[in-house]
Coordinates of C-alpha atoms in Angstrom, one line a residue:
Chain A
X1 CA 0.0 0.0 0.0
X2 CA 1.4 3.4 -1.0
X3 CA 1.9 5.8 1.9
X4 CA 3.6 8.7 0.1
X5 CA 3.2 9.2 -3.6
X6 CA 5.7 11.6 -5.3
X7 CA 5.2 12.7 -8.8
X8 CA 7.6 14.8 -10.9
X9 CA 9.1 16.6 -7.9
X10 CA 11.6 19.4 -8.5
X11 CA 13.2 21.4 -5.7
X12 CA 15.2 24.6 -6.1
X13 CA 17.1 26.7 -3.6
X14 CA 17.5 30.0 -5.4
X15 CA 18.9 29.2 -8.8
X16 CA 20.4 25.8 -7.8
X17 CA 18.2 22.8 -8.4
X18 CA 18.5 20.3 -5.6
X19 CA 16.2 17.6 -6.9
X20 CA 15.3 16.9 -10.5
X21 CA 12.1 15.2 -11.6
X22 CA 11.7 12.7 -8.9
X23 CA 8.9 10.2 -9.2
X24 CA 8.6 7.4 -6.5
X25 CA 6.4 5.8 -3.9
X26 CA 7.0 5.1 -0.3
X27 CA 5.1 2.0 0.9
X28 CA 3.4 1.7 4.3
X29 CA 5.4 0.0 7.0
X30 CA 8.6 -0.2 5.1
X31 CA 12.0 1.2 5.8
X32 CA 13.1 3.1 2.7
X33 CA 16.7 4.0 2.7
X34 CA 18.1 7.0 0.7
X35 CA 21.8 6.8 -0.1
X36 CA 24.1 8.9 -2.2
X37 CA 27.1 11.1 -1.9
X38 CA 26.8 14.5 -0.2
X39 CA 25.0 17.1 -2.4
X40 CA 22.9 14.4 -3.9
X41 CA 19.7 16.0 -2.6
X42 CA 18.7 13.2 -0.2
X43 CA 18.5 15.6 2.8
X44 CA 16.5 18.1 0.8
X45 CA 14.2 15.3 -0.2
X46 CA 13.7 14.4 3.5
X47 CA 13.2 18.0 4.7
X48 CA 10.7 18.5 1.9
X49 CA 8.4 15.8 3.3
X50 CA 7.7 17.5 6.6
X51 CA 8.1 20.9 5.0
X52 CA 11.1 22.0 6.9
X53 CA 12.5 23.3 3.6
X54 CA 9.8 26.0 3.8
X55 CA 11.9 27.7 6.5
X56 CA 14.5 28.5 3.8
X57 CA 13.4 31.7 2.0
X58 CA 14.9 30.7 -1.4
X59 CA 13.1 27.3 -1.4
X60 CA 10.8 26.5 -4.3
X61 CA 9.2 23.2 -5.4
X62 CA 7.1 21.8 -8.2
X63 CA 5.3 18.5 -8.7
X64 CA 3.0 16.7 -6.3
X65 CA 3.6 14.9 -3.0
X66 CA 0.6 13.0 -1.6
X67 CA 0.4 11.6 1.9
X68 CA -2.4 9.0 1.9
X69 CA -3.7 10.7 -1.3
X70 CA -3.7 14.3 0.1
X71 CA -1.3 17.0 -1.1
X72 CA 1.1 17.8 1.7
X73 CA 1.3 21.5 0.7
X74 CA -2.5 21.8 1.2
X75 CA -2.6 20.2 4.7
X76 CA -2.1 22.4 7.7
X77 CA 1.6 22.7 8.2
X78 CA 1.6 21.8 11.9
X79 CA -0.6 18.8 11.2
X80 CA 1.8 17.5 8.4
X81 CA 4.7 17.8 10.8
X82 CA 2.8 15.8 13.5
X83 CA 2.0 13.1 10.9
X84 CA 5.6 13.1 9.5
X85 CA 8.1 13.2 12.4
X86 CA 11.8 13.8 12.0
X87 CA 14.9 12.6 13.8
X88 CA 17.9 14.9 13.0
X89 CA 21.5 14.0 12.2
X90 CA 23.0 15.1 15.4
X91 CA 21.3 14.3 18.7
X92 CA 19.4 17.5 19.3
X93 CA 17.6 17.5 22.6
X94 CA 15.9 20.7 23.6
X95 CA 17.4 22.5 26.7
X96 CA 14.8 20.8 28.9
X97 CA 14.5 17.8 31.2
X98 CA 14.2 14.3 29.7
X99 CA 10.5 14.3 30.6
X100 CA 9.8 17.7 29.1
X101 CA 11.7 16.8 25.9
X102 CA 9.4 13.8 25.3
X103 CA 6.3 15.7 26.4
X104 CA 7.1 18.8 24.3
X105 CA 5.2 17.9 21.1
X106 CA 2.3 16.4 23.1
X107 CA 2.0 19.6 25.2
X108 CA 2.2 21.8 22.1
X109 CA -0.8 19.9 20.6
X110 CA -2.8 21.0 23.6
X111 CA -2.5 18.2 26.1
X112 CA -2.3 19.7 29.6
X113 CA -3.4 16.7 31.7
X114 CA -0.5 15.5 33.8
X115 CA -1.6 11.9 33.8
X116 CA -2.0 11.8 30.0
X117 CA 1.5 13.4 29.6
X118 CA 3.1 10.9 31.9
X119 CA 1.5 8.1 30.0
X120 CA 2.6 9.5 26.6
X121 CA 6.2 9.9 27.8
X122 CA 6.4 6.4 29.3
X123 CA 4.9 4.8 26.1
X124 CA 7.3 6.8 23.8
X125 CA 10.4 6.0 25.9
X126 CA 9.4 2.3 26.0
X127 CA 9.1 2.3 22.2
X128 CA 12.5 3.8 21.9
X129 CA 14.0 1.2 24.3
X130 CA 14.9 4.0 26.7
X131 CA 12.4 3.5 29.5
X132 CA 14.6 1.2 31.6
X133 CA 17.5 3.6 31.5
X134 CA 15.4 6.8 31.9
X135 CA 12.7 6.0 34.4
X136 CA 14.7 7.3 37.3
X137 CA 16.3 10.1 35.4
X138 CA 13.2 11.8 33.9
X139 CA 13.8 15.1 35.6
X140 CA 17.5 15.4 34.7
X141 CA 18.6 17.7 31.9
X142 CA 18.6 15.9 28.6
X143 CA 22.1 17.2 28.0
X144 CA 23.4 14.9 30.7
X145 CA 22.6 11.8 28.6
X146 CA 25.2 10.1 26.4
X147 CA 25.0 10.7 22.6
X148 CA 23.3 7.4 21.9
X149 CA 20.8 8.0 24.7
X150 CA 20.1 11.5 23.4
X151 CA 19.4 10.2 19.9
X152 CA 17.0 7.6 21.3
X153 CA 15.4 10.4 23.3
X154 CA 14.9 12.3 20.1
X155 CA 13.3 9.2 18.6
X156 CA 11.0 8.9 21.7
X157 CA 10.2 12.6 21.4
X158 CA 9.1 12.1 17.8
X159 CA 7.1 9.0 18.6
X160 CA 5.3 10.8 21.4
X161 CA 3.5 12.9 18.9
X162 CA 2.2 9.7 17.3
X163 CA 3.3 10.3 13.7
X164 CA 2.6 8.0 10.8
X165 CA 5.9 8.5 9.0
X166 CA 9.3 9.0 10.7
X167 CA 12.1 10.6 8.8
X168 CA 15.6 9.8 10.0
X169 CA 18.3 12.1 8.7
X170 CA 21.6 10.2 9.1
X171 CA 20.6 9.5 12.7
X172 CA 23.8 7.5 13.5
X173 CA 26.4 9.8 12.0
X174 CA 27.5 11.0 15.5
X175 CA 27.2 7.7 17.3
X176 CA 29.5 4.8 18.3
X177 CA 28.8 1.3 16.9
X178 CA 26.9 0.1 20.0
X179 CA 24.6 3.1 20.0
X180 CA 24.1 2.7 16.3
X181 CA 23.1 -0.9 16.7
X182 CA 20.5 0.2 19.3
X183 CA 19.0 2.8 17.1
X184 CA 18.9 0.4 14.2
X185 CA 17.2 -2.2 16.4
X186 CA 14.6 0.4 17.4
X187 CA 14.0 1.3 13.7
X188 CA 13.5 -2.4 12.7
X189 CA 10.9 -2.8 15.5
X190 CA 9.2 0.5 14.7
X191 CA 8.4 -0.3 11.1
X192 CA 5.6 -2.6 12.3
X193 CA 3.6 0.5 13.2
X194 CA 5.3 3.3 11.2
X195 CA 6.6 4.1 7.8
X196 CA 10.3 4.9 7.9
X197 CA 12.5 6.9 5.6
X198 CA 16.2 6.7 6.4
X199 CA 18.8 9.0 4.9
X200 CA 22.2 7.5 5.5
X201 CA 25.8 8.0 4.5
X202 CA 26.5 4.5 5.7
X203 CA 25.9 2.1 2.9
X204 CA 26.2 -0.9 5.2
X205 CA 23.5 0.6 7.4
X206 CA 21.1 0.7 4.4
X207 CA 22.0 -2.9 3.7
X208 CA 21.2 -3.9 7.3
X209 CA 17.9 -2.2 7.8
X210 CA 16.4 -1.1 4.5
X211 CA 13.5 -2.9 2.8
X212 CA 14.1 -0.8 -0.3
X213 CA 16.9 1.5 -1.1
X214 CA 16.9 4.6 -3.3
X215 CA 20.2 5.9 -4.8
X216 CA 20.4 9.6 -5.3
X217 CA 23.1 11.3 -7.4
X218 CA 23.3 15.1 -8.0
X219 CA 19.6 15.6 -7.5
X220 CA 18.5 12.7 -9.6
X221 CA 16.9 9.4 -8.4
X222 CA 19.1 6.9 -10.2
X223 CA 17.6 3.8 -8.9
X224 CA 15.0 2.5 -6.4
X225 CA 14.6 -1.1 -5.8
X226 CA 14.6 -3.9 -3.2
X227 CA 17.7 -3.4 -1.0
X228 CA 19.0 -6.9 -1.8
X229 CA 18.8 -6.2 -5.5
X230 CA 20.5 -2.8 -5.1
X231 CA 23.4 -4.4 -3.3
X232 CA 23.8 -7.5 -5.4
X233 CA 22.6 -6.6 -8.9
X234 CA 21.9 -2.9 -9.4
X235 CA 20.7 -2.0 -12.8
X236 CA 22.7 1.2 -13.1
X237 CA 26.4 1.2 -13.2
X238 CA 26.7 4.3 -11.1
X239 CA 24.8 2.7 -8.2
X240 CA 27.3 -0.2 -8.3
X241 CA 30.2 2.2 -8.3
X242 CA 28.9 4.1 -5.3
X243 CA 28.1 1.0 -3.3
X244 CA 31.6 -0.4 -4.0
X245 CA 33.1 2.9 -2.9
X246 CA 34.5 3.8 -6.3
X247 CA 33.3 7.4 -5.8
X248 CA 31.5 9.6 -3.2
Chain B
X1 CA 64.4 41.8 17.0
X2 CA 63.3 38.3 17.4
X3 CA 59.7 37.2 17.1
X4 CA 59.7 36.4 20.8
X5 CA 60.6 40.0 21.6
X6 CA 58.1 41.3 19.2
X7 CA 55.5 39.2 20.8
X8 CA 56.4 40.5 24.2
X9 CA 56.1 44.1 23.0
X10 CA 52.7 43.4 21.5
X11 CA 51.6 41.7 24.7
X12 CA 52.8 44.7 26.8
X13 CA 50.9 47.1 24.5
X14 CA 47.7 45.1 24.8
X15 CA 48.1 44.9 28.5
X16 CA 48.7 48.7 28.8
X17 CA 45.6 49.4 26.8
X18 CA 43.6 47.4 29.3
X19 CA 45.3 49.2 32.2
X20 CA 44.2 52.5 30.6
X21 CA 40.6 51.3 30.7
X22 CA 40.8 50.2 34.3
X23 CA 42.6 53.3 35.8
X24 CA 40.0 55.9 35.1
X25 CA 37.2 53.7 36.3
X26 CA 39.1 52.9 39.5
X27 CA 40.0 56.6 40.0
X28 CA 36.4 57.7 39.5
X29 CA 35.1 55.2 42.0
X30 CA 37.9 55.9 44.4
X31 CA 37.5 59.7 44.4
X32 CA 33.7 59.6 44.7
X33 CA 33.9 57.1 47.6
X34 CA 36.6 59.1 49.3
X35 CA 34.9 62.4 49.1
X36 CA 31.3 61.3 49.3
X37 CA 31.5 58.7 52.1
X38 CA 31.6 61.3 54.9
X39 CA 28.2 62.5 53.7
X40 CA 26.6 59.1 53.8
X41 CA 24.4 59.2 56.9
X42 CA 21.0 57.8 57.4
X43 CA 19.7 61.3 57.4
X44 CA 21.3 62.0 54.0
X45 CA 19.5 59.2 52.4
X46 CA 16.1 59.6 54.1
X47 CA 15.7 63.3 54.6
X48 CA 14.5 66.0 52.3
X49 CA 17.0 68.7 51.2
X50 CA 17.1 71.6 53.6
X51 CA 18.6 75.1 53.7
X52 CA 18.5 75.7 50.0
X53 CA 19.9 72.2 49.3
X54 CA 23.0 72.9 51.3
X55 CA 22.0 70.5 54.1
X56 CA 19.5 67.7 54.8
X57 CA 19.2 64.7 52.5
X58 CA 18.4 63.7 49.0
X59 CA 15.5 61.3 49.5
X60 CA 13.1 62.9 47.0
X61 CA 15.8 62.7 44.3
X62 CA 16.5 59.0 45.0
X63 CA 12.8 58.2 44.9
X64 CA 12.4 60.3 41.7
X65 CA 15.2 58.5 39.9
X66 CA 13.8 55.1 41.0
X67 CA 10.4 56.1 39.6
X68 CA 11.8 57.4 36.4
X69 CA 13.9 54.4 35.7
X70 CA 11.1 52.0 36.6
X71 CA 8.7 53.9 34.3
X72 CA 11.2 53.9 31.5
X73 CA 11.7 50.1 31.8
X74 CA 8.0 49.4 32.1
X75 CA 7.6 51.2 28.8
X76 CA 10.7 50.3 26.9
X77 CA 11.1 46.6 27.8
X78 CA 7.8 45.3 26.5
X79 CA 7.9 47.5 23.4
X80 CA 11.6 46.8 22.8
X81 CA 11.2 43.1 23.3
X82 CA 8.1 42.8 21.0
X83 CA 9.9 44.9 18.3
X84 CA 13.0 42.6 18.7
X85 CA 10.9 39.5 18.3
X86 CA 9.2 40.9 15.2
X87 CA 12.6 41.9 13.7
X88 CA 14.4 38.6 14.4
X89 CA 11.6 36.1 13.9
X90 CA 9.0 37.5 11.6
X91 CA 10.3 40.4 9.5
X92 CA 11.2 39.5 6.0
X93 CA 14.2 41.2 4.5
X94 CA 12.5 44.0 2.6
X95 CA 12.6 47.8 2.4
X96 CA 10.4 48.3 5.4
X97 CA 12.5 46.1 7.6
X98 CA 15.7 47.8 6.5
X99 CA 14.1 51.2 7.3
X100 CA 13.2 50.0 10.7
X101 CA 16.7 48.7 11.4
X102 CA 18.2 51.9 10.1
X103 CA 15.9 53.9 12.4
X104 CA 16.9 51.9 15.4
X105 CA 20.6 52.5 14.7
X106 CA 20.0 56.2 14.2
X107 CA 17.9 56.4 17.4
X108 CA 20.9 55.0 19.3
X109 CA 23.0 57.9 17.9
X110 CA 20.7 60.8 18.7
X111 CA 22.2 63.1 21.4
X112 CA 20.3 62.8 24.7
X113 CA 19.4 66.5 24.8
X114 CA 17.5 66.0 21.5
X115 CA 15.5 63.4 23.3
X116 CA 14.8 66.0 25.9
X117 CA 13.5 68.5 23.4
X118 CA 11.5 65.7 21.7
X119 CA 9.9 64.7 25.0
X120 CA 9.1 68.4 25.7
X121 CA 7.3 68.8 22.4
X122 CA 5.5 65.4 22.2
X123 CA 4.7 64.4 25.8
X124 CA 4.8 67.7 27.7
X125 CA 3.1 70.0 25.2
X126 CA 1.3 67.9 22.6
X127 CA 0.0 65.1 24.8
X128 CA -0.5 67.6 27.6
X129 CA 1.2 65.3 30.2
X130 CA 3.0 68.5 31.5
X131 CA 6.4 68.2 33.1
X132 CA 5.6 64.9 34.9
X133 CA 7.0 61.5 35.8
X134 CA 5.0 60.2 32.8
X135 CA 6.6 62.5 30.3
X136 CA 10.1 61.9 31.8
X137 CA 9.7 58.1 31.9
X138 CA 8.4 58.0 28.3
X139 CA 11.3 60.2 27.1
X140 CA 13.9 58.0 28.9
X141 CA 12.1 54.9 27.6
X142 CA 12.4 56.0 24.0
X143 CA 16.1 56.8 24.6
X144 CA 16.8 53.3 25.9
X145 CA 14.6 51.5 23.3
X146 CA 17.5 51.0 20.8
X147 CA 19.7 49.5 23.5
X148 CA 17.0 47.0 24.5
X149 CA 16.0 46.2 20.9
X150 CA 19.6 45.6 19.8
X151 CA 20.5 43.4 22.8
X152 CA 17.2 41.4 22.6
X153 CA 17.7 40.8 18.9
X154 CA 21.2 39.5 19.4
X155 CA 19.9 37.3 22.3
X156 CA 17.1 35.9 20.2
X157 CA 19.3 35.3 17.2
X158 CA 21.9 33.5 19.3
X159 CA 19.4 30.7 20.2
X160 CA 20.6 27.7 18.1
X161 CA 18.7 27.3 14.9
X162 CA 18.3 23.5 15.5
X163 CA 16.1 24.2 18.6
X164 CA 13.6 26.0 16.4
X165 CA 13.7 23.2 13.7
X166 CA 13.2 20.6 16.4
X167 CA 10.3 22.4 17.9
X168 CA 8.6 23.0 14.5
X169 CA 9.3 19.4 13.4
X170 CA 7.3 18.3 16.5
X171 CA 4.2 20.1 15.2
X172 CA 4.6 23.3 17.3
X173 CA 3.5 26.5 15.7
X174 CA 5.9 29.3 15.1
X175 CA 4.5 31.3 18.0
X176 CA 4.7 28.3 20.3
X177 CA 8.3 27.8 19.2
X178 CA 9.1 31.4 20.1
X179 CA 7.2 31.3 23.3
X180 CA 8.5 28.0 24.7
X181 CA 12.0 27.6 23.1
X182 CA 13.4 30.8 21.8
X183 CA 12.3 33.3 24.4
X184 CA 13.3 31.3 27.5
X185 CA 16.7 30.8 26.1
X186 CA 17.2 34.4 25.2
X187 CA 16.3 35.8 28.6
X188 CA 19.9 36.3 29.9
X189 CA 20.8 38.4 26.8
X190 CA 17.5 40.4 27.1
X191 CA 18.3 41.1 30.8
X192 CA 21.8 42.3 29.8
X193 CA 20.2 44.8 27.5
X194 CA 17.9 45.9 30.2
X195 CA 20.8 46.4 32.6
X196 CA 22.5 48.7 30.1
X197 CA 19.3 50.6 29.6
X198 CA 18.8 51.0 33.3
X199 CA 22.3 52.4 33.7
X200 CA 21.7 54.9 30.9
X201 CA 18.3 55.9 32.1
X202 CA 19.4 56.5 35.6
X203 CA 22.4 58.6 34.7
X204 CA 21.1 60.9 31.9
X205 CA 20.3 64.5 32.8
X206 CA 19.3 66.1 29.5
X207 CA 16.2 64.0 28.7
X208 CA 14.6 64.8 32.1
X209 CA 15.7 68.4 32.1
X210 CA 12.6 69.7 30.2
X211 CA 10.2 66.8 30.8
X212 CA 10.1 66.1 34.5
X213 CA 13.0 67.2 36.7
X214 CA 12.2 69.7 39.5
X215 CA 14.9 72.1 40.7
X216 CA 13.7 71.9 44.3
X217 CA 10.6 69.9 45.4
X218 CA 11.0 68.7 48.9
X219 CA 8.1 66.2 48.9
X220 CA 7.3 62.9 47.2
X221 CA 5.1 62.8 44.1
X222 CA 1.6 61.6 44.5
X223 CA 0.8 60.7 40.9
X224 CA 2.5 60.1 37.6
X225 CA 1.5 63.6 36.6
X226 CA 3.7 65.2 39.3
X227 CA 7.2 66.5 38.8
X228 CA 10.0 64.9 40.8
X229 CA 13.6 65.6 41.7
X230 CA 16.1 63.2 40.1
X231 CA 19.7 62.4 41.1
X232 CA 21.6 63.4 38.0
X233 CA 19.7 66.7 37.7
X234 CA 20.0 67.4 41.4
X235 CA 23.8 66.7 41.1
X236 CA 24.0 69.2 38.3
X237 CA 22.0 71.8 40.3
X238 CA 24.0 71.6 43.5
X239 CA 27.3 71.6 41.7
X240 CA 26.6 74.5 39.4
X241 CA 23.5 76.4 40.3
X242 CA 23.6 76.7 44.1
X243 CA 26.6 78.5 45.7
X244 CA 28.4 77.3 48.8
X245 CA 27.4 73.7 48.8
X246 CA 29.6 71.5 50.9
X247 CA 31.5 69.3 48.3
X248 CA 30.8 66.2 50.5
X249 CA 27.1 66.6 49.7
X250 CA 27.8 66.8 46.0
X251 CA 30.1 63.8 46.1
X252 CA 27.6 62.0 48.4
X253 CA 24.9 62.5 45.8
X254 CA 27.2 61.1 43.1
X255 CA 28.0 58.1 45.3
X256 CA 24.3 57.4 45.9
X257 CA 23.6 57.6 42.2
X258 CA 26.5 55.2 41.6
X259 CA 25.3 52.8 44.3
X260 CA 21.8 52.9 43.0
X261 CA 22.8 52.0 39.5
X262 CA 25.1 49.3 40.7
X263 CA 22.4 47.9 43.0
X264 CA 19.8 47.7 40.3
X265 CA 22.4 46.1 38.0
X266 CA 23.3 43.6 40.7
X267 CA 19.7 42.5 41.0
X268 CA 19.5 42.1 37.2
X269 CA 22.8 40.2 37.2
X270 CA 21.6 37.8 39.8
X271 CA 18.4 37.1 37.9
X272 CA 20.5 36.6 34.7
X273 CA 22.9 34.2 36.5
X274 CA 19.9 32.1 37.7
X275 CA 18.6 31.9 34.1
X276 CA 22.0 31.0 32.8
X277 CA 22.3 28.1 35.2
X278 CA 19.1 26.8 33.8
X279 CA 20.4 27.1 30.2
X280 CA 21.8 23.8 29.3
X281 CA 23.6 23.6 26.0

């Protein structure tokens, strides 16, 4: 089942075109990985989906992007960002306590009831496999956590808003291998309930967790296929070169 | 000359420049304390001026200055902060914004006596507030607006961009983001601007000269439409307009003004330190 349907998408920042004529679908409950060298447009692609690109004044786009059949540019911007959550490249806790970080989005959507907030925080932390470590540290500053814990906190914070799609923008680029494994484990379990799009610079990570993988190069979608096929028998020579580390 | 020697000379010059900054400050404080301290009695602080301001105390001037500074802050802080939020968070880079920014820069460069004349024309005459605390506070308020706006803008803009993106990405609106993330983290910088404004407002004579300050008014004001005495103007009066004033009274007045400004600054610094401790990045 198609969750996000993208047709003839172009993105510009000023005169520079970041994405060229992208047509693709994201399926419900899959992990779609986007790989490619830097400047390939994969992060612009991700930030377009929850409309964070709109913060950049020079941003323009054309084409259509449908979430469950509805044009994302015609849905209320706060609602689209609740439905499509995002985990950023560097762990980015807000300067608040662990509890307040996870509760932030829930509070902003109008929930004031203490009990509901506590419940939402506990559920989200459990989903991000952080509850055991955090249940006695809820009121400490989020900055006191380790990098890996911070990143899982950011995942929990995103989950607490109950999104349908989660965007991961190189979520493990600042993490050690053990923390990376934990984040990957969380992602694999999350795809049961969510649709996940993962931008990664780590080709092996795409191979480990991706159901399908998209290869971007200088703003073009070169190839999108089952991860296994991309890594064993890609149809485009440039994909093969990138995966084998011949460039990028 | 070896590079090491050159480095030593450069270092000595830099250090000397700093010394030149410290020495006058130290001397001013030292002389004022030395000459003004003998005047510092309980009576001096709590009594009204007597014998043509040659004896008694300066209580009405202290109260007047506190009223004027408070009034200026009550007016300038909200207006300045809201203007700063608009400029740093909402304003697009267009002609209007550039004109506003230019106006703020120019406002900061206007001589204080011009503010005094402006206050006289606008508040005293046109608005018919008369020479009053209201007119004086508004005039001082306008004078410190650019200080508060500039400091607040810098404080708002120094809040890391990623915090805003995170907040927005969780479905918060732009105003919620400003209200819950940007503002709380900008408070220390905003307070710094306010401290600077307080110091300026407490010390200036020219803006209050035509708008509020009384030459001699040995009672406390009963409403915002009353005139008051104020420390800087009182200091000017007793040092130039009244013959045979004991210098210790003059220096005592200067000392009180200095202590008052430092005291208000101290409170603001303590508040700022408490907010800084809460800031965790």
